[in-house]
PDB file of C-alpha atoms in Angstrom:
ATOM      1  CA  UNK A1397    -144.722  80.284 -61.064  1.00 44.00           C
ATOM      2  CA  UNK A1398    -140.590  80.100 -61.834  1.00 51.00           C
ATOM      3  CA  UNK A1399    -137.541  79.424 -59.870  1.00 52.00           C
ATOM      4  CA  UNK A1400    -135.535  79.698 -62.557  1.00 60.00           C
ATOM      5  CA  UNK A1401    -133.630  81.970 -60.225  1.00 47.00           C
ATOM      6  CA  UNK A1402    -133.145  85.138 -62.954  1.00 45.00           C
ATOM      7  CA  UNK A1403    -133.968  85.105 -66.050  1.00 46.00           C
ATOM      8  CA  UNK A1404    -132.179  88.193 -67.018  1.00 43.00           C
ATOM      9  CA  UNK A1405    -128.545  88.450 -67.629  1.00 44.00           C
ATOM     10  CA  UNK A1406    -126.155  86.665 -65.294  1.00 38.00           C
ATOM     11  CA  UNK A1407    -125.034  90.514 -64.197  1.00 36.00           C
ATOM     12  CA  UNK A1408    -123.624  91.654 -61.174  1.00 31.00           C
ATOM     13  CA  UNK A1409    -126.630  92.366 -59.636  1.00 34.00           C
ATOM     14  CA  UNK A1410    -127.315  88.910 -60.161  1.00 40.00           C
ATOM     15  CA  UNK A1411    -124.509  87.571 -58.778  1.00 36.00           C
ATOM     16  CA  UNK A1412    -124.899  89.169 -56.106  1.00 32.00           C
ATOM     17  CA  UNK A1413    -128.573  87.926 -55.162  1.00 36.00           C
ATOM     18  CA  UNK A1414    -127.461  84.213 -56.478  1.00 40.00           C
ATOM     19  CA  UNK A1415    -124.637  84.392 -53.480  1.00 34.00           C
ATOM     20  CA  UNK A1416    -127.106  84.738 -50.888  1.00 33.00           C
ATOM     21  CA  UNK A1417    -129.121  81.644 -52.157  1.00 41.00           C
ATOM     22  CA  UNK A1418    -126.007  79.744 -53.219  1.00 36.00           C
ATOM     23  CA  UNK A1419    -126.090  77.233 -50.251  1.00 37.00           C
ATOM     24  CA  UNK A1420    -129.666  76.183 -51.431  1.00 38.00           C
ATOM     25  CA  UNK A1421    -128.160  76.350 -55.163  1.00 40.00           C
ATOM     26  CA  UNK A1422    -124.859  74.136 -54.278  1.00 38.00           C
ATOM     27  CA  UNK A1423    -126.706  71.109 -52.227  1.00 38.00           C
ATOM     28  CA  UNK A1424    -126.562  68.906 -55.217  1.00 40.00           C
ATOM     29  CA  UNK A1425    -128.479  65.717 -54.434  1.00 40.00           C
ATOM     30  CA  UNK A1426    -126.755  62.689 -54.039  1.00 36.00           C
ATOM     31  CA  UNK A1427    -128.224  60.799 -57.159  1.00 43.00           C
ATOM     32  CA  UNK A1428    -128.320  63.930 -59.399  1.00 51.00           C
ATOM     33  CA  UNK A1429    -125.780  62.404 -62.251  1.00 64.00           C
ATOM     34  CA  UNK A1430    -126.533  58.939 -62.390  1.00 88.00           C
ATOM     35  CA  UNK A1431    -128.774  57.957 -65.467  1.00 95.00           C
ATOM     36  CA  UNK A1432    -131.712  55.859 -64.554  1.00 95.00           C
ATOM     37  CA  UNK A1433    -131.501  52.458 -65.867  1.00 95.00           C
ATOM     38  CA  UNK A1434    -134.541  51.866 -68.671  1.00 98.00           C
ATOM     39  CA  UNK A1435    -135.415  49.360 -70.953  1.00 97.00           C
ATOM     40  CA  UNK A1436    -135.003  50.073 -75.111  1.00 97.00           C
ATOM     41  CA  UNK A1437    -138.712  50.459 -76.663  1.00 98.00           C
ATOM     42  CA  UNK A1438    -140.198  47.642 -77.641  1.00 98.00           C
ATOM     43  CA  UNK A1439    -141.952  49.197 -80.310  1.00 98.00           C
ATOM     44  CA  UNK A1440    -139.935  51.890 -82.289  1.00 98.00           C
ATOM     45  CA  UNK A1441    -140.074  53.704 -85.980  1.00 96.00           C
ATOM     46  CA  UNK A1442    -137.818  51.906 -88.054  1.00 94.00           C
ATOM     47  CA  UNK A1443    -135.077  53.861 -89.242  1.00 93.00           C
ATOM     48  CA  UNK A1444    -135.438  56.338 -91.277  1.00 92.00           C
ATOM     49  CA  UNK A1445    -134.611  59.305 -94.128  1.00 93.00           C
ATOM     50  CA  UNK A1446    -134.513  62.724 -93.584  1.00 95.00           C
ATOM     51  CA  UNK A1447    -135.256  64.890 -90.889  1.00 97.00           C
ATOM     52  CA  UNK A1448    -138.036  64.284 -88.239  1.00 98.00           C
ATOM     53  CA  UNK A1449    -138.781  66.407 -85.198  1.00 98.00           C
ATOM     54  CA  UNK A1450    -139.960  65.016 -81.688  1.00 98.00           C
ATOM     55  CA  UNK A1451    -141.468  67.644 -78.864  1.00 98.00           C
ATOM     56  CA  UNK A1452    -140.685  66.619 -75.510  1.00 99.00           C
ATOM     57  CA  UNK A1453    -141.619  68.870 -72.495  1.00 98.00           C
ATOM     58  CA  UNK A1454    -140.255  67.990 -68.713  1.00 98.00           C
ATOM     59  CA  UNK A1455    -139.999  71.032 -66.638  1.00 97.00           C
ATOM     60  CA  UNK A1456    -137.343  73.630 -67.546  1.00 97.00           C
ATOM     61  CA  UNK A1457    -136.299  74.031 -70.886  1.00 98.00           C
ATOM     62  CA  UNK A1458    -132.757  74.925 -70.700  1.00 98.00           C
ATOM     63  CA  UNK A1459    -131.911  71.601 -68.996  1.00 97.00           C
ATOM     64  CA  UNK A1460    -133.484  69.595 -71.514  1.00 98.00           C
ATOM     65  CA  UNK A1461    -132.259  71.555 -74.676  1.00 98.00           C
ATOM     66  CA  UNK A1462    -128.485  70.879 -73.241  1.00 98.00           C
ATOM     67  CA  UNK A1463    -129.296  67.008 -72.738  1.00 98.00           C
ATOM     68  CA  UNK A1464    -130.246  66.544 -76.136  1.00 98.00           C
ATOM     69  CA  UNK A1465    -127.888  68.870 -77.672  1.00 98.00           C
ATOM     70  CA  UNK A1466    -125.183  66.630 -76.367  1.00 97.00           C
ATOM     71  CA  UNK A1467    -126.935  63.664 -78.678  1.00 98.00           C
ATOM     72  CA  UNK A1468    -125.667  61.306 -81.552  1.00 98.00           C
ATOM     73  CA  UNK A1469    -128.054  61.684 -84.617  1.00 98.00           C
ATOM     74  CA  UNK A1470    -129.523  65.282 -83.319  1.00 98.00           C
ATOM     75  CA  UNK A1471    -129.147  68.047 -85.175  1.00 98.00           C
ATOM     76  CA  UNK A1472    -130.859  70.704 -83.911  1.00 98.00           C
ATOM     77  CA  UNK A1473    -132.577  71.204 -80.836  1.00 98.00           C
ATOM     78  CA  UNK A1474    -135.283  74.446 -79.742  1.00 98.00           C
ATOM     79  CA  UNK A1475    -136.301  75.748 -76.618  1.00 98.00           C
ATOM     80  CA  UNK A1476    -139.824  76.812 -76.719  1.00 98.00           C
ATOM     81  CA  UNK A1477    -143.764  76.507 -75.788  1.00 98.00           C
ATOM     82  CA  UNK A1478    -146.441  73.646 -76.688  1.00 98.00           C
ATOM     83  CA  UNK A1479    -149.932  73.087 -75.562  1.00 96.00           C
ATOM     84  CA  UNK A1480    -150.982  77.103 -76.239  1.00 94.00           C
ATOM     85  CA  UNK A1481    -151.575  79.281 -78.651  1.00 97.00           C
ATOM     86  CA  UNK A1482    -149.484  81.859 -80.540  1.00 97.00           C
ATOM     87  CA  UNK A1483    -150.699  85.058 -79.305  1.00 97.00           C
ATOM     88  CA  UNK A1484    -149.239  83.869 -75.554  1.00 98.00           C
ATOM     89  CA  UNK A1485    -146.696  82.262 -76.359  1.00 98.00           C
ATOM     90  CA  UNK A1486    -143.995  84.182 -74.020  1.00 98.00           C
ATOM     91  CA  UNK A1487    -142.654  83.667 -71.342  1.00 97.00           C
ATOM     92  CA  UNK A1488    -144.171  86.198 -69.231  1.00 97.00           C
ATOM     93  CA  UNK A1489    -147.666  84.696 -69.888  1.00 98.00           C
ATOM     94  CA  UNK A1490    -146.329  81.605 -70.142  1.00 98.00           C
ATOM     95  CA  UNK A1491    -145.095  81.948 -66.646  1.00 96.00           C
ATOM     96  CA  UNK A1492    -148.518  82.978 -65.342  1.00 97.00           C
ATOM     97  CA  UNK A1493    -149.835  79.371 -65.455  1.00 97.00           C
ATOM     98  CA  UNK A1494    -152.686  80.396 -66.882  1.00 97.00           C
ATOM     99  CA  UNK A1495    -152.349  79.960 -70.778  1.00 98.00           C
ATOM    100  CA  UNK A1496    -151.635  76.088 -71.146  1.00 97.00           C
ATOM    101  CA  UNK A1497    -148.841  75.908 -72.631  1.00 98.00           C
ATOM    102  CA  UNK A1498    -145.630  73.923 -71.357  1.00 98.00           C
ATOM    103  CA  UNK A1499    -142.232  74.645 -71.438  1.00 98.00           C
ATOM    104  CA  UNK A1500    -140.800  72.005 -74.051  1.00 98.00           C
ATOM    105  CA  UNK A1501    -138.051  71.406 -76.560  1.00 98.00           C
ATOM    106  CA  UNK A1502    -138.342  70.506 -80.359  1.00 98.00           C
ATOM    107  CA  UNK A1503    -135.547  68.080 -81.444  1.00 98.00           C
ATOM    108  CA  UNK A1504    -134.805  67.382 -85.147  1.00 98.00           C
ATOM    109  CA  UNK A1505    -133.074  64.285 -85.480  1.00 98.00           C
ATOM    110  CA  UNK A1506    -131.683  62.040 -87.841  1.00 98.00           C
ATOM    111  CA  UNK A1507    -133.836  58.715 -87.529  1.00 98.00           C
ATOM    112  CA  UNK A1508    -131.366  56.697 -89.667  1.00 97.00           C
ATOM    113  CA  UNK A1509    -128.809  57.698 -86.772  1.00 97.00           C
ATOM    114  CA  UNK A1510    -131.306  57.940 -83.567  1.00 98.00           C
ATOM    115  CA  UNK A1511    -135.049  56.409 -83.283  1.00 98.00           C
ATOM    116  CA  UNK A1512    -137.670  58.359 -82.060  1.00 98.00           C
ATOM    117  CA  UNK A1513    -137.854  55.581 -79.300  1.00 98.00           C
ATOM    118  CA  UNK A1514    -134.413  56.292 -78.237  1.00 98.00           C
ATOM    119  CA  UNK A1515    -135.264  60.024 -77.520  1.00 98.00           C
ATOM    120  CA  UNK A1516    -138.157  58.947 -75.545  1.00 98.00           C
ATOM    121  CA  UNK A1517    -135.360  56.259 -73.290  1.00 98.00           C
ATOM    122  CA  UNK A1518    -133.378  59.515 -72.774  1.00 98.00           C
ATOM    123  CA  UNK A1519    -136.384  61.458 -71.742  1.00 98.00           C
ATOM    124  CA  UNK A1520    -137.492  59.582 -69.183  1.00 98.00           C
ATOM    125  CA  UNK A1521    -133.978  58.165 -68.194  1.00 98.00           C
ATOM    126  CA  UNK A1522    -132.311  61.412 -67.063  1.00 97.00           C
ATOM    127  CA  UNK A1523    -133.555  64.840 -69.353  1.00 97.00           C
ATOM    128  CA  UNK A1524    -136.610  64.732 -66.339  1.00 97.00           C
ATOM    129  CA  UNK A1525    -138.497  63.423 -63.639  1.00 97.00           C
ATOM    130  CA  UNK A1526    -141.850  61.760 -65.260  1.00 98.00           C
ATOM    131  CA  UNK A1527    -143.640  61.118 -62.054  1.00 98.00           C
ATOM    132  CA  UNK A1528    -143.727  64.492 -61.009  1.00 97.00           C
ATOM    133  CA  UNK A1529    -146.955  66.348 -61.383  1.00 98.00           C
ATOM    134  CA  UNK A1530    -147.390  69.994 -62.833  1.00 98.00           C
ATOM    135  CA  UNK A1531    -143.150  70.063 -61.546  1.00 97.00           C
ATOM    136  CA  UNK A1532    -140.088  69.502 -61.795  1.00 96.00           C
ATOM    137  CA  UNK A1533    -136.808  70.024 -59.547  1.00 91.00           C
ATOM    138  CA  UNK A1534    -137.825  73.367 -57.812  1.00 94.00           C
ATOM    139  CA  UNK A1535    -140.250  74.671 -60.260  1.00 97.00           C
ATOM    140  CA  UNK A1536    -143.872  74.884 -60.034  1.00 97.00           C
ATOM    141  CA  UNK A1537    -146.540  75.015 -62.003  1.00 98.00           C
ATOM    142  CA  UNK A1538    -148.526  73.162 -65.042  1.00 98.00           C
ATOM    143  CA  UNK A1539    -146.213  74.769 -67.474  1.00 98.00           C
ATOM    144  CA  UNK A1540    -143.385  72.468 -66.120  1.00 98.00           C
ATOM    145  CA  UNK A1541    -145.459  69.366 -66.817  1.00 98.00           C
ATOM    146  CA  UNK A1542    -143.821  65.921 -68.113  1.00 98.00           C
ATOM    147  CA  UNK A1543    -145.461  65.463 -72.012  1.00 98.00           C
ATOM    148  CA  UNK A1544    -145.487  64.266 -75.047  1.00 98.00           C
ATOM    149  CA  UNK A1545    -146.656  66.146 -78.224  1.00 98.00           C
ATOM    150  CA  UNK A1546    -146.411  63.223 -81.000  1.00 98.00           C
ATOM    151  CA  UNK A1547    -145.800  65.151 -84.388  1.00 98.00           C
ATOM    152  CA  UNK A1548    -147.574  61.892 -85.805  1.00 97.00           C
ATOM    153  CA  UNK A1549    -149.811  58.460 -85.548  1.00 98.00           C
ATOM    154  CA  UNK A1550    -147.055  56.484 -85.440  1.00 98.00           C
ATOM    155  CA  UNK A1551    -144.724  58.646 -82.721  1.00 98.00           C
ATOM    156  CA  UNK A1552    -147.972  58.520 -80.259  1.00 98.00           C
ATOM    157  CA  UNK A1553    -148.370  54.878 -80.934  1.00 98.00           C
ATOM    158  CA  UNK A1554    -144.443  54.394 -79.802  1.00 98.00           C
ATOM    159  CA  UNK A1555    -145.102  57.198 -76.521  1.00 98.00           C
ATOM    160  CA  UNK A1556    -148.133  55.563 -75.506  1.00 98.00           C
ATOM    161  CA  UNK A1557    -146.402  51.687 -76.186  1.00 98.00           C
ATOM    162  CA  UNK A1558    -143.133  53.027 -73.985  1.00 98.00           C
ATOM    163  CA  UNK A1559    -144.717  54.433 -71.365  1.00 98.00           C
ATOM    164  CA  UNK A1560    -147.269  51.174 -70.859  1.00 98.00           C
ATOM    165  CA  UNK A1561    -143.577  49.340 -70.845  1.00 98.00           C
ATOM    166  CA  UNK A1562    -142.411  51.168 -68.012  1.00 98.00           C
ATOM    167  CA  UNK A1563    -145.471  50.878 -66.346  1.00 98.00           C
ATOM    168  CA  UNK A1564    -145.278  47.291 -66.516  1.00 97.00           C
ATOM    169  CA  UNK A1565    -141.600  46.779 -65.604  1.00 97.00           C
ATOM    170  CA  UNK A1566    -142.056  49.079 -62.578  1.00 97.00           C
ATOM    171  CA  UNK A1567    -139.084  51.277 -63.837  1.00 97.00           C
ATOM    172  CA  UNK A1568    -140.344  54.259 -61.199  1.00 97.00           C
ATOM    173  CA  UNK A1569    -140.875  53.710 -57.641  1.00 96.00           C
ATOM    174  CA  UNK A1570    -144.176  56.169 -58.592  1.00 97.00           C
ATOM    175  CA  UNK A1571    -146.618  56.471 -61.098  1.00 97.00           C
ATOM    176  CA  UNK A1572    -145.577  58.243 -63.848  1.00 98.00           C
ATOM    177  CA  UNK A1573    -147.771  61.274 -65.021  1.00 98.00           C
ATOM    178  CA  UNK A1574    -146.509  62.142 -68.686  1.00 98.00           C
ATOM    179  CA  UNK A1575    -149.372  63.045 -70.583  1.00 97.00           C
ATOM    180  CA  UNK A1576    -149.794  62.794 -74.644  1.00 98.00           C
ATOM    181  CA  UNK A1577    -150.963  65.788 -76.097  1.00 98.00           C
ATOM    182  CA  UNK A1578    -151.949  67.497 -79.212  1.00 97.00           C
ATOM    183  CA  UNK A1579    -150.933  71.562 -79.793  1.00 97.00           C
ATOM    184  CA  UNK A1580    -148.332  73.468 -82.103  1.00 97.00           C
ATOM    185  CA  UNK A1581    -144.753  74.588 -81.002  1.00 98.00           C
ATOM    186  CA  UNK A1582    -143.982  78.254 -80.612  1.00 98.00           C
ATOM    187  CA  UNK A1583    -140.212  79.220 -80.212  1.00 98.00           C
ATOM    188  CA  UNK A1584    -138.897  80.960 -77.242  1.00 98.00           C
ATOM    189  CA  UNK A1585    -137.555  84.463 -77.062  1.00 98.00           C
ATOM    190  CA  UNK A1586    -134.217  84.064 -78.763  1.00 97.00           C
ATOM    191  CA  UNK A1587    -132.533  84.997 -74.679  1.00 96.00           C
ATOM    192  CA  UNK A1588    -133.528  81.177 -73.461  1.00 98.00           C
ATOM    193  CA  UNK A1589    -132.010  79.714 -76.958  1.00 98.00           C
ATOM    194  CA  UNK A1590    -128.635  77.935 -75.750  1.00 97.00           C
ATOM    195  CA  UNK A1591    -129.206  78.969 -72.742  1.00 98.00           C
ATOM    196  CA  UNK A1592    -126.635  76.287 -71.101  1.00 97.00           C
ATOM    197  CA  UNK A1593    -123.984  76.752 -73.375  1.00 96.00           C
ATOM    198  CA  UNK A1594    -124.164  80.461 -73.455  1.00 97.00           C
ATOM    199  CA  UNK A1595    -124.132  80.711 -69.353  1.00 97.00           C
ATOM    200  CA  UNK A1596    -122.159  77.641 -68.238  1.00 96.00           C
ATOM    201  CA  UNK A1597    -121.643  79.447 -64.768  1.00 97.00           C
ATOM    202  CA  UNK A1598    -125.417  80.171 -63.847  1.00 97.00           C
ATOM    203  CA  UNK A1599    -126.768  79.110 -60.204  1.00 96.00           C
ATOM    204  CA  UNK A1600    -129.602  77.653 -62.104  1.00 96.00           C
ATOM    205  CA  UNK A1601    -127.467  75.880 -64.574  1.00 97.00           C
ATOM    206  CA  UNK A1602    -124.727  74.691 -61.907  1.00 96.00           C
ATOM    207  CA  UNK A1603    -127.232  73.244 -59.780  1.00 95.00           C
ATOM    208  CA  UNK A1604    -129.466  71.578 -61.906  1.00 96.00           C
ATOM    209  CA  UNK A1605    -128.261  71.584 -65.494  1.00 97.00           C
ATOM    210  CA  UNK A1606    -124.814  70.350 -65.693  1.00 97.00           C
ATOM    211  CA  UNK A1607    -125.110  67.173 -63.324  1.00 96.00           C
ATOM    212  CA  UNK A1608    -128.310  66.664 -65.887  1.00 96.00           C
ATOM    213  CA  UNK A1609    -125.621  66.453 -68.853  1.00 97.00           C
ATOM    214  CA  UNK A1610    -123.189  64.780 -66.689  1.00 97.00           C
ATOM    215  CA  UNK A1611    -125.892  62.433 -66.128  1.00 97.00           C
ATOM    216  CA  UNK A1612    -126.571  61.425 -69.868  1.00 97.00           C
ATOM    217  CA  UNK A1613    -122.928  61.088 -70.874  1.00 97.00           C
ATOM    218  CA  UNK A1614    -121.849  58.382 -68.244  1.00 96.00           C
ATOM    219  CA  UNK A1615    -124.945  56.767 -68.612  1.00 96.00           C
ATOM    220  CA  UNK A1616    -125.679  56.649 -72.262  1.00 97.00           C
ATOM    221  CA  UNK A1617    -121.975  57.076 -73.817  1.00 97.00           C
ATOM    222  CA  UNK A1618    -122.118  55.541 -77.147  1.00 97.00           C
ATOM    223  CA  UNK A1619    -125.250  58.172 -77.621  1.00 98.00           C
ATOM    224  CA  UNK A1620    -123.319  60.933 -76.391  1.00 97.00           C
ATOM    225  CA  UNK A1621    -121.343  63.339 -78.867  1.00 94.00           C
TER     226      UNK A1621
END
């Protein structure tokens, strides 16, 4: 199941049905662009050569893409499907709940300019909500899950490590659920690709989105861009 309010065009017709929700839409809550306040890892990759990659789902994948667009030491950032296999690996399927996958991001990064444990403090900080289960914000369903798909031994020895941490410091007033898993990456259709920047004046992006970015610039500023 999505709320992701339309994912067609912003068009008139579109407009039209977002003004009749817009109340819903506009009630921004009152915590929505503070950063929460996490620990670094303890145990991070040392820095590095190169390019790595990191995939990161938690719940809507425009939101996340714009958060870590707006990141020092990232270069490129995807929109796309992990957990599933290739031959339903759309959104349509992936939207019936029923193929495994989750909506998640891949992030190449720099890790002589950003660690791998750094992304993870910005994941859980403000790009989602780790202790909620098979959800996030208004949509539903296993495909908005909070994971981690390690493209390595040594990143799911640092996810596993950081998420113990935060565990033990009590960071969240509830447990948090992110699950480590294994599965490829598939791309999204090329529509949800910059989806934030391309439609800055979406319901879905104004109500959720942008206080999200907010969020990560006045809480993390020296990693912000």
């Amino acid at each position: 199941m999505t709320s992701k309010f339309a994912v067609i065009p912003f068009t008139i017709a579109a407009a039209a049905l977002a003004a009749l929700a817009w109340p819903m839409l506009s009630a921004t809550p009152a915590n929505a662009e503070q950063a929460r306040n996490l620990p670094r890892a303890a145990i991070d990759a040392a820095a590095g050569k190169g390019t790595q990659t990191a995939v990161l789902a938690g719940g809507c994948f425009w939101g996340m893409e714009a958060v870590f667009e707006q990141m020092k030491g990232v270069r490129s950032v995807t929109s796309g499907y992990a957990g599933g296999t290739a031959d339903t690996a759309t959104y349509g399927q992936v939207s019936s709940e029923r193929t495994g996958h989750a909506e998640a991001i891949r992030i190449d990064f720099d890790p002589a300019l950003v660690s791998y444990g750094t992304l993870l403090r910005v994941f859980f900080a403000v790009a989602h909500d780790p202790t909620q289960l098979n959800r996030q914000g208004p949509d539903t369903g296993p495909s908005y899950r909070s994971a981690i798909f390690p493209q390595n031994t040594e990143q799911a020895k640092i996810a596993q490590a950081y998420i113990a941490q935060l565990g033990r410091v009590r960071a969240f007033p509830k447990p948090i659920v992110t699950r480590i898993e294994t599965g490829r990456f598939y791309p999204a259709e090329p529509f949800h690709q910059d989806f934030f920047r391309r439609n800055p004046n979406h319901p879905y992006i104004l109500r959720w989105d942008k206080p999200k970015v907010a969020a990560f610039k006045a809480g993390f500023p020296a990693l912000a861009r």
